[in-house]
């Protein structure tokens, strides 16, 4: 059964008497454990689609089912609860709090969930171990490289064991080598059953995912499904670059 089901979803704005369709009759299924990309130029509707999939916004029309729950008419409070329990976000800018150390930054979503301090530490360290930074738990963000800071952001996104992780231009502030390491980490998480949705304007970044959804003018312009797994494609890219 799909983890996410969108049916005939539209997002409509009215500006100065003009109707703007940021999304126009979009239908899409996303399966558990998929590593997919949503790609499109600026203004294509890809960010609107991410916001609706990520429960940051509600559609004007259509239905959305997330993990078996219909959410298109959920209240802002209900959407916030769903985000906290089932969704993690990683952005281009790391959004780490500079006065907190690495572990404290990772623990933040659990504070909002009411998790005890002991459990927060245990789960926070486990999330840091998943991204290879358990030995940096007491460092401040300014003591880390860009790639390490993004790994902390990924650990923070994973700490509540979400069903889905959204990665919005996650390599935009990283050099190519570090960016590929982050993409490999996302692929590894997908191989372990985590659903990863990568949002990007860059075809080369999108090409590492086995499935790609191209958004243009608020509509799905193309769907690409490939048998070559993301890990194999990353390996091929690395070989080509040597």
mmCIF file of C-alpha atoms in Angstrom:
data_model
loop_
_atom_site.group_PDB
_atom_site.id
_atom_site.type_symbol
_atom_site.label_atom_id
_atom_site.label_comp_id
_atom_site.label_asym_id
_atom_site.label_seq_id
_atom_site.Cartn_x
_atom_site.Cartn_y
_atom_site.Cartn_z
ATOM 1 C CA UNK A 1 0.000 0.000 0.000
ATOM 2 C CA UNK A 2 1.404 3.455 -0.882
ATOM 3 C CA UNK A 3 2.718 5.521 1.995
ATOM 4 C CA UNK A 4 1.453 8.687 0.298
ATOM 5 C CA UNK A 5 -1.504 9.001 -2.078
ATOM 6 C CA UNK A 6 -2.390 12.271 -3.805
ATOM 7 C CA UNK A 7 -5.527 12.392 -5.930
ATOM 8 C CA UNK A 8 -6.391 15.366 -8.158
ATOM 9 C CA UNK A 9 -4.639 17.839 -5.862
ATOM 10 C CA UNK A 10 -4.688 21.525 -6.783
ATOM 11 C CA UNK A 11 -3.428 24.606 -4.960
ATOM 12 C CA UNK A 12 -5.083 27.807 -6.131
ATOM 13 C CA UNK A 13 -4.283 31.398 -5.210
ATOM 14 C CA UNK A 14 -6.233 34.504 -6.158
ATOM 15 C CA UNK A 15 -4.134 37.597 -6.764
ATOM 16 C CA UNK A 16 -5.695 40.807 -8.032
ATOM 17 C CA UNK A 17 -8.643 38.975 -9.494
ATOM 18 C CA UNK A 18 -6.387 36.475 -11.272
ATOM 19 C CA UNK A 19 -6.441 32.752 -10.473
ATOM 20 C CA UNK A 20 -2.980 31.229 -10.023
ATOM 21 C CA UNK A 21 -2.731 27.435 -10.009
ATOM 22 C CA UNK A 22 0.491 26.594 -8.203
ATOM 23 C CA UNK A 23 -0.540 22.931 -8.483
ATOM 24 C CA UNK A 24 -3.031 21.739 -11.059
ATOM 25 C CA UNK A 25 -4.756 18.353 -10.684
ATOM 26 C CA UNK A 26 -1.729 16.382 -9.461
ATOM 27 C CA UNK A 27 -2.065 12.666 -8.661
ATOM 28 C CA UNK A 28 0.865 10.707 -7.250
ATOM 29 C CA UNK A 29 1.676 7.599 -5.193
ATOM 30 C CA UNK A 30 4.848 7.205 -3.121
ATOM 31 C CA UNK A 31 5.767 3.782 -1.778
ATOM 32 C CA UNK A 32 7.479 3.028 1.557
ATOM 33 C CA UNK A 33 11.272 3.083 1.260
ATOM 34 C CA UNK A 34 11.367 4.973 -2.038
ATOM 35 C CA UNK A 35 14.169 7.407 -2.831
ATOM 36 C CA UNK A 36 12.605 9.810 -5.310
ATOM 37 C CA UNK A 37 13.254 13.321 -6.550
ATOM 38 C CA UNK A 38 10.843 16.102 -7.386
ATOM 39 C CA UNK A 39 12.504 18.306 -9.969
ATOM 40 C CA UNK A 40 11.536 21.533 -11.672
ATOM 41 C CA UNK A 41 12.666 25.108 -12.281
ATOM 42 C CA UNK A 42 11.819 28.004 -10.000
ATOM 43 C CA UNK A 43 8.086 28.680 -10.078
ATOM 44 C CA UNK A 44 7.234 25.213 -11.381
ATOM 45 C CA UNK A 45 5.214 24.196 -8.331
ATOM 46 C CA UNK A 46 7.725 21.758 -6.833
ATOM 47 C CA UNK A 47 8.008 23.676 -3.547
ATOM 48 C CA UNK A 48 4.222 23.895 -3.283
ATOM 49 C CA UNK A 49 4.035 20.143 -3.813
ATOM 50 C CA UNK A 50 6.649 19.584 -1.091
ATOM 51 C CA UNK A 51 4.747 21.845 1.316
ATOM 52 C CA UNK A 52 1.527 19.923 0.752
ATOM 53 C CA UNK A 53 3.205 16.510 0.946
ATOM 54 C CA UNK A 54 5.022 17.665 4.089
ATOM 55 C CA UNK A 55 1.842 18.911 5.809
ATOM 56 C CA UNK A 56 3.098 22.498 5.759
ATOM 57 C CA UNK A 57 0.106 23.561 3.662
ATOM 58 C CA UNK A 58 -3.302 22.245 2.622
ATOM 59 C CA UNK A 59 -4.622 21.798 -0.930
ATOM 60 C CA UNK A 60 -7.464 23.826 -2.412
ATOM 61 C CA UNK A 61 -8.873 20.704 -4.040
ATOM 62 C CA UNK A 62 -8.209 16.973 -4.004
ATOM 63 C CA UNK A 63 -7.386 14.350 -1.401
ATOM 64 C CA UNK A 64 -4.201 13.314 0.397
ATOM 65 C CA UNK A 65 -3.643 10.130 2.347
ATOM 66 C CA UNK A 66 -0.485 9.817 4.461
ATOM 67 C CA UNK A 67 0.242 6.489 6.129
ATOM 68 C CA UNK A 68 -3.433 5.561 5.891
ATOM 69 C CA UNK A 69 -4.790 8.868 7.254
ATOM 70 C CA UNK A 70 -6.726 11.396 5.178
ATOM 71 C CA UNK A 71 -5.098 14.758 5.913
ATOM 72 C CA UNK A 72 -6.362 17.260 3.343
ATOM 73 C CA UNK A 73 -8.806 18.821 5.812
ATOM 74 C CA UNK A 74 -6.678 18.537 8.948
ATOM 75 C CA UNK A 75 -6.450 21.588 11.207
ATOM 76 C CA UNK A 76 -3.118 23.443 11.628
ATOM 77 C CA UNK A 77 -2.711 21.809 15.053
ATOM 78 C CA UNK A 78 -3.335 18.353 13.593
ATOM 79 C CA UNK A 79 -0.900 19.007 10.742
ATOM 80 C CA UNK A 80 1.765 20.082 13.249
ATOM 81 C CA UNK A 81 1.296 16.833 15.179
ATOM 82 C CA UNK A 82 1.588 14.789 11.976
ATOM 83 C CA UNK A 83 4.774 16.635 10.992
ATOM 84 C CA UNK A 84 6.322 16.021 14.391
ATOM 85 C CA UNK A 85 5.543 12.290 14.413
ATOM 86 C CA UNK A 86 5.845 11.248 10.785
ATOM 87 C CA UNK A 87 7.895 13.773 8.795
ATOM 88 C CA UNK A 88 11.476 15.027 8.891
ATOM 89 C CA UNK A 89 12.895 17.974 6.960
ATOM 90 C CA UNK A 90 16.400 18.758 5.710
ATOM 91 C CA UNK A 91 16.982 22.109 4.020
ATOM 92 C CA UNK A 92 19.713 23.802 1.993
ATOM 93 C CA UNK A 93 20.525 25.960 5.013
ATOM 94 C CA UNK A 94 21.313 23.790 8.005
ATOM 95 C CA UNK A 95 19.232 25.827 10.504
ATOM 96 C CA UNK A 96 21.275 24.709 13.504
ATOM 97 C CA UNK A 97 21.115 26.808 16.675
ATOM 98 C CA UNK A 98 24.654 28.162 17.214
ATOM 99 C CA UNK A 99 24.495 28.268 21.023
ATOM 100 C CA UNK A 100 23.525 24.596 21.290
ATOM 101 C CA UNK A 101 25.920 21.714 20.788
ATOM 102 C CA UNK A 102 25.344 19.011 18.186
ATOM 103 C CA UNK A 103 23.415 16.658 20.467
ATOM 104 C CA UNK A 104 21.214 19.465 21.784
ATOM 105 C CA UNK A 105 20.345 20.495 18.225
ATOM 106 C CA UNK A 106 19.385 16.924 17.380
ATOM 107 C CA UNK A 107 17.258 16.658 20.528
ATOM 108 C CA UNK A 108 15.034 19.652 19.671
ATOM 109 C CA UNK A 109 12.207 17.774 17.874
ATOM 110 C CA UNK A 110 11.926 15.415 20.843
ATOM 111 C CA UNK A 111 11.522 18.319 23.270
ATOM 112 C CA UNK A 112 8.477 19.394 21.274
ATOM 113 C CA UNK A 113 7.229 15.791 21.503
ATOM 114 C CA UNK A 114 7.581 15.690 25.298
ATOM 115 C CA UNK A 115 10.272 12.979 25.345
ATOM 116 C CA UNK A 116 12.182 12.569 28.630
ATOM 117 C CA UNK A 117 15.739 13.912 28.836
ATOM 118 C CA UNK A 118 17.228 10.423 29.193
ATOM 119 C CA UNK A 119 15.405 9.096 26.154
ATOM 120 C CA UNK A 120 16.282 12.243 24.202
ATOM 121 C CA UNK A 121 19.967 11.641 24.807
ATOM 122 C CA UNK A 122 19.760 7.953 23.861
ATOM 123 C CA UNK A 123 17.808 8.592 20.680
ATOM 124 C CA UNK A 124 19.900 11.638 19.811
ATOM 125 C CA UNK A 125 23.139 9.669 20.063
ATOM 126 C CA UNK A 126 21.644 6.854 17.994
ATOM 127 C CA UNK A 127 20.674 9.339 15.263
ATOM 128 C CA UNK A 128 24.182 10.825 15.306
ATOM 129 C CA UNK A 129 25.613 7.328 15.013
ATOM 130 C CA UNK A 130 23.488 6.772 11.902
ATOM 131 C CA UNK A 131 25.168 9.745 10.216
ATOM 132 C CA UNK A 132 28.651 9.005 11.569
ATOM 133 C CA UNK A 133 28.910 11.929 14.005
ATOM 134 C CA UNK A 134 28.537 10.326 17.418
ATOM 135 C CA UNK A 135 32.045 11.570 18.309
ATOM 136 C CA UNK A 136 31.025 15.192 17.590
ATOM 137 C CA UNK A 137 28.062 15.335 19.974
ATOM 138 C CA UNK A 138 29.540 18.073 22.192
ATOM 139 C CA UNK A 139 30.825 20.270 19.368
ATOM 140 C CA UNK A 140 29.133 23.544 18.453
ATOM 141 C CA UNK A 141 27.959 23.995 14.840
ATOM 142 C CA UNK A 142 30.752 26.481 14.058
ATOM 143 C CA UNK A 143 33.292 23.766 14.889
ATOM 144 C CA UNK A 144 31.999 21.556 12.072
ATOM 145 C CA UNK A 145 32.447 21.542 8.309
ATOM 146 C CA UNK A 146 29.490 22.233 6.027
ATOM 147 C CA UNK A 147 29.055 18.546 5.311
ATOM 148 C CA UNK A 148 29.123 17.704 9.011
ATOM 149 C CA UNK A 149 26.541 20.389 9.759
ATOM 150 C CA UNK A 150 24.249 18.928 7.107
ATOM 151 C CA UNK A 151 24.683 15.492 8.680
ATOM 152 C CA UNK A 152 23.594 16.975 12.012
ATOM 153 C CA UNK A 153 20.519 18.377 10.270
ATOM 154 C CA UNK A 154 19.816 14.914 8.840
ATOM 155 C CA UNK A 155 20.185 13.340 12.295
ATOM 156 C CA UNK A 156 17.733 15.904 13.655
ATOM 157 C CA UNK A 157 15.291 14.976 10.880
ATOM 158 C CA UNK A 158 15.633 11.266 11.730
ATOM 159 C CA UNK A 159 15.444 11.423 15.513
ATOM 160 C CA UNK A 160 11.662 10.985 15.776
ATOM 161 C CA UNK A 161 11.791 8.001 13.365
ATOM 162 C CA UNK A 162 9.682 9.711 10.674
ATOM 163 C CA UNK A 163 8.000 7.813 7.874
ATOM 164 C CA UNK A 164 9.265 10.367 5.335
ATOM 165 C CA UNK A 165 12.275 12.662 5.105
ATOM 166 C CA UNK A 166 12.051 15.664 2.765
ATOM 167 C CA UNK A 167 15.373 17.028 1.541
ATOM 168 C CA UNK A 168 14.984 20.473 -0.062
ATOM 169 C CA UNK A 169 18.121 21.321 -2.095
ATOM 170 C CA UNK A 170 20.230 19.579 0.601
ATOM 171 C CA UNK A 171 23.513 19.880 -1.313
ATOM 172 C CA UNK A 172 23.060 23.498 -2.419
ATOM 173 C CA UNK A 173 25.619 24.892 0.046
ATOM 174 C CA UNK A 174 28.122 22.047 -0.292
ATOM 175 C CA UNK A 175 30.993 21.302 -2.650
ATOM 176 C CA UNK A 176 30.462 18.475 -5.142
ATOM 177 C CA UNK A 177 32.409 15.840 -3.177
ATOM 178 C CA UNK A 178 30.603 16.573 0.090
ATOM 179 C CA UNK A 179 27.289 16.793 -1.755
ATOM 180 C CA UNK A 180 27.725 13.309 -3.195
ATOM 181 C CA UNK A 181 28.506 11.963 0.285
ATOM 182 C CA UNK A 182 25.210 13.439 1.522
ATOM 183 C CA UNK A 183 23.321 11.911 -1.422
ATOM 184 C CA UNK A 184 24.905 8.532 -0.668
ATOM 185 C CA UNK A 185 23.751 8.854 2.938
ATOM 186 C CA UNK A 186 20.181 9.480 1.765
ATOM 187 C CA UNK A 187 20.415 6.460 -0.519
ATOM 188 C CA UNK A 188 21.676 4.311 2.365
ATOM 189 C CA UNK A 189 18.735 5.461 4.504
ATOM 190 C CA UNK A 190 16.366 4.512 1.698
ATOM 191 C CA UNK A 191 17.968 1.074 1.458
ATOM 192 C CA UNK A 192 17.126 0.650 5.153
ATOM 193 C CA UNK A 193 13.447 1.395 4.516
ATOM 194 C CA UNK A 194 13.245 5.163 5.016
ATOM 195 C CA UNK A 195 11.254 7.105 2.425
ATOM 196 C CA UNK A 196 13.346 9.984 1.056
ATOM 197 C CA UNK A 197 11.898 12.747 -1.125
ATOM 198 C CA UNK A 198 14.582 14.952 -2.665
ATOM 199 C CA UNK A 199 13.451 18.344 -4.012
ATOM 200 C CA UNK A 200 15.816 20.031 -6.475
ATOM 201 C CA UNK A 201 16.097 22.159 -9.602
ATOM 202 C CA UNK A 202 19.304 20.347 -10.660
ATOM 203 C CA UNK A 203 18.918 17.422 -13.117
ATOM 204 C CA UNK A 204 22.319 16.021 -12.119
ATOM 205 C CA UNK A 205 21.263 15.817 -8.472
ATOM 206 C CA UNK A 206 17.892 14.312 -9.379
ATOM 207 C CA UNK A 207 19.621 11.712 -11.559
ATOM 208 C CA UNK A 208 20.912 9.814 -8.512
ATOM 209 C CA UNK A 209 17.378 8.761 -7.555
ATOM 210 C CA UNK A 210 15.759 5.719 -9.173
ATOM 211 C CA UNK A 211 12.467 7.613 -9.599
ATOM 212 C CA UNK A 212 12.037 11.215 -10.701
ATOM 213 C CA UNK A 213 8.926 13.392 -10.866
ATOM 214 C CA UNK A 214 9.258 16.484 -13.064
ATOM 215 C CA UNK A 215 6.947 19.390 -12.218
ATOM 216 C CA UNK A 216 6.259 22.151 -14.722
ATOM 217 C CA UNK A 217 3.547 24.817 -14.609
ATOM 218 C CA UNK A 218 1.962 23.108 -11.618
ATOM 219 C CA UNK A 219 1.526 19.774 -13.381
ATOM 220 C CA UNK A 220 3.470 16.521 -13.498
ATOM 221 C CA UNK A 221 5.301 16.855 -16.807
ATOM 222 C CA UNK A 222 7.178 13.555 -16.671
ATOM 223 C CA UNK A 223 7.781 10.509 -14.512
ATOM 224 C CA UNK A 224 10.993 8.512 -14.827
ATOM 225 C CA UNK A 225 11.467 5.112 -13.182
ATOM 226 C CA UNK A 226 14.816 3.374 -13.573
ATOM 227 C CA UNK A 227 16.036 -0.015 -12.431
ATOM 228 C CA UNK A 228 19.485 1.342 -11.689
ATOM 229 C CA UNK A 229 19.525 1.972 -7.945
ATOM 230 C CA UNK A 230 20.702 5.304 -6.633
ATOM 231 C CA UNK A 231 23.760 3.724 -5.023
ATOM 232 C CA UNK A 232 24.826 2.193 -8.342
ATOM 233 C CA UNK A 233 24.306 5.503 -10.112
ATOM 234 C CA UNK A 234 26.394 7.302 -7.503
ATOM 235 C CA UNK A 235 29.135 4.725 -7.964
ATOM 236 C CA UNK A 236 28.972 5.245 -11.726
ATOM 237 C CA UNK A 237 29.243 9.020 -11.256
ATOM 238 C CA UNK A 238 32.244 8.587 -8.968
ATOM 239 C CA UNK A 239 33.954 6.268 -11.468
ATOM 240 C CA UNK A 240 33.330 8.698 -14.315
ATOM 241 C CA UNK A 241 34.919 11.486 -12.297
ATOM 242 C CA UNK A 242 38.170 9.621 -11.663
#
